[in-house]
Amino acid sequence: MQQGALPRVDDEGPGTGRTRGATLLLGTAVVVVALNQRPAVVGIAPVLRDLRADTGLTSALAGLLTALPVLCFGAFAPFAPRLARRIGLETAVAGSLVLLAAGIALRLLSPVAFLYAGSLVAGAAIAVANVLMPAYVKREFRRPGTVMGLYSAALNVGAAAAAGLTVPIGVALGLDWRLALGSWLLLAVAGLALWLPVAGVRHDRTPADPAGPGAWSLLRTPLARQVTVFLGLQSVQFYSIGTWLPTLLADAGVPVGKGGLLLAVSNVVGAAGALLAPTQAGRMRSQRPLVVVLLLAYVVGLTGLLVTPSTGTFLWVAVFGLAQGGGFALALTLIVLRSATPLVAAGLGGVAQCLGYLLAAAGPVVFGALHDVTGGWSWPLALLLVLLLPMAWAGWGAARHAVLGT
């Protein structure tokens, strides 16, 4: 083993240089870091009405507050492995938590420009963790499947907590929307406090840079393009609804606080989908039946919100949550299943996240702008339903039994 490198961790514990308790603590640190990767983005949605009333932002400009971090997810993804090689993977993840805390803190300042600056900084921080944490799990656990399932579920739980608790925290403590949004700074600090002693900060070998020329050449193949489009359009659905659902429901007569709780329900159900989808996908030669089930769930959820947003709302958001949680986990799993080697998987993952998140960033902005133009939510929801068609094409192709790099 290279000097300074961490011993490989077995998720069974014995015979690996770490006790079972230490392995459990390391897994806990991974989960807590995952919990931090969505609140800074999703927490905006429940306070969007108050934010707009206070700042005078249009729907499109307010949507940009959610779109900006997602743009960063794509723009900064190619740089994360290079950063890890320079300063060490563990140190890079620790740095991302520091940067995330700084971004959340910036949004506590009054000028509107700091809202956007904080969102940009937080987005860059999350982009680093998005790329490096799966690589860390793959390196440290001999059987990473269970840990990755918990990791994916924790992403949804973090989003659910931000959606459901941001407004109640503000009400309970008598905070305005800005301080309620800034309360997630405590979670980032807690994540850093756990990560540093458990994972340490070391400079060691990290996976090859997934953004190199070889990785981009994968896009010459239809399979790589289909995986990328599926990931991107799935993320368009998630961030569009995640940003505007409380406002959409409020306009339909649902109380603002309840809208945030319903968004939380969507993400909690999504966590269940994120746990189940990778398990089922790994047992299938082709994942096409799973793609069909998830697309039907999208259709039911979106159609319900379009036709009767104030009636049966719990069902519509729960079904949509199952679709988005399972869809995102499936997209990540397809990156692994369609790759012949870990190096190909790293390259495909870097390319798919870069382009997929850049595509997804347009979702909240276009959704909000279409609402401004039409004065309602029917056309924005209809657009999401139409986008299920290219998503179905991409998912059908990405789910076929084929492998890149053979």
XYZ file of C-alpha atoms in Angstrom, residues 204-340:
137
model
C -2.989 9.894 -1.594
C -3.892 8.387 -4.914
C -7.281 9.236 -6.353
C -9.173 7.957 -9.391
C -8.147 9.077 -12.847
C -9.540 12.385 -14.025
C -12.955 11.611 -15.561
C -12.907 14.812 -17.575
C -9.911 13.989 -19.707
C -10.007 13.717 -23.501
C -10.673 9.953 -23.326
C -13.792 10.515 -21.272
C -15.274 13.068 -23.659
C -14.675 10.710 -26.587
C -17.247 8.366 -25.016
C -19.934 10.713 -26.309
C -19.251 9.382 -29.809
C -21.255 6.297 -28.823
C -25.081 6.379 -28.690
C -25.074 4.466 -25.388
C -23.047 7.139 -23.567
C -25.260 9.880 -24.993
C -28.384 8.047 -23.855
C -27.068 7.613 -20.306
C -26.199 11.325 -20.214
C -29.589 12.469 -21.560
C -31.449 10.189 -19.134
C -29.516 11.600 -16.165
C -30.007 15.178 -17.387
C -33.745 14.975 -18.087
C -34.379 13.126 -14.831
C -32.629 15.985 -13.046
C -34.697 18.565 -14.970
C -37.825 16.968 -13.511
C -36.422 16.912 -9.970
C -35.118 20.477 -9.807
C -38.121 22.019 -11.588
C -40.633 20.450 -9.211
C -38.308 20.773 -6.228
C -38.046 24.530 -6.764
C -41.643 25.402 -7.538
C -43.858 22.766 -5.874
C -44.641 24.769 -2.684
C -45.435 27.882 -4.745
C -47.508 25.862 -7.234
C -49.515 24.283 -4.420
C -49.920 27.619 -2.620
C -51.424 29.103 -5.784
C -53.832 26.143 -5.826
C -54.960 26.955 -2.273
C -52.639 24.704 -0.260
C -51.073 26.510 2.769
C -47.412 27.476 2.257
C -46.194 25.444 5.239
C -48.067 22.368 4.030
C -46.522 22.776 0.579
C -43.071 22.498 2.104
C -44.119 19.388 4.033
C -45.498 17.817 0.860
C -42.192 18.493 -0.858
C -40.559 16.719 2.082
C -42.918 13.759 1.599
C -41.825 13.601 -2.030
C -38.189 13.378 -0.999
C -38.790 10.846 1.796
C -40.579 8.539 -0.636
C -37.746 9.274 -3.058
C -35.296 7.896 -0.498
C -37.159 4.583 -0.586
C -36.977 4.588 -4.379
C -33.262 5.367 -4.218
C -32.700 2.330 -1.992
C -34.789 -0.050 -4.103
C -33.887 0.888 -7.682
C -30.149 -0.025 -7.593
C -30.939 -3.380 -5.959
C -33.485 -4.286 -8.620
C -31.343 -2.940 -11.467
C -28.391 -5.112 -10.443
C -30.530 -8.244 -10.707
C -31.695 -7.489 -14.260
C -29.919 -8.234 -17.514
C -31.802 -5.290 -19.016
C -33.247 -2.516 -16.879
C -35.968 -1.591 -19.367
C -38.878 -2.861 -17.213
C -37.635 -0.618 -14.390
C -37.470 2.365 -16.759
C -41.093 1.743 -17.804
C -42.310 1.558 -14.184
C -40.520 4.792 -13.256
C -41.831 6.640 -16.316
C -45.401 5.573 -15.502
C -44.897 6.963 -11.992
C -43.729 10.276 -13.487
C -46.836 10.411 -15.698
C -49.202 9.733 -12.788
C -47.551 12.261 -10.462
C -47.270 15.088 -12.986
C -50.752 14.535 -14.450
C -52.261 14.627 -10.969
C -50.525 17.925 -10.189
C -51.690 19.306 -13.547
C -55.344 18.261 -13.311
C -56.152 18.332 -9.568
C -53.268 19.946 -7.628
C -55.376 20.568 -4.496
C -57.110 17.176 -4.472
C -55.180 13.956 -3.940
C -52.053 16.070 -3.516
C -50.361 13.662 -1.112
C -50.694 10.833 -3.647
C -49.375 12.915 -6.558
C -46.273 14.133 -4.732
C -45.572 10.676 -3.262
C -45.747 8.995 -6.672
C -43.587 11.704 -8.208
C -41.126 11.294 -5.325
C -40.889 7.560 -5.959
C -40.188 8.290 -9.620
C -37.513 10.919 -9.014
C -35.726 9.003 -6.244
C -35.699 5.774 -8.193
C -34.866 7.592 -11.429
C -31.798 9.325 -10.038
C -30.480 6.171 -8.372
C -31.103 4.239 -11.599
C -29.211 6.867 -13.613
C -26.172 6.477 -11.328
C -26.461 2.682 -11.482
C -26.639 2.693 -15.293
C -23.310 4.542 -15.365
C -21.740 1.564 -13.565
C -23.631 -1.199 -15.394
C -22.912 0.189 -18.856
C -19.144 0.476 -18.182
C -16.654 -2.339 -18.691
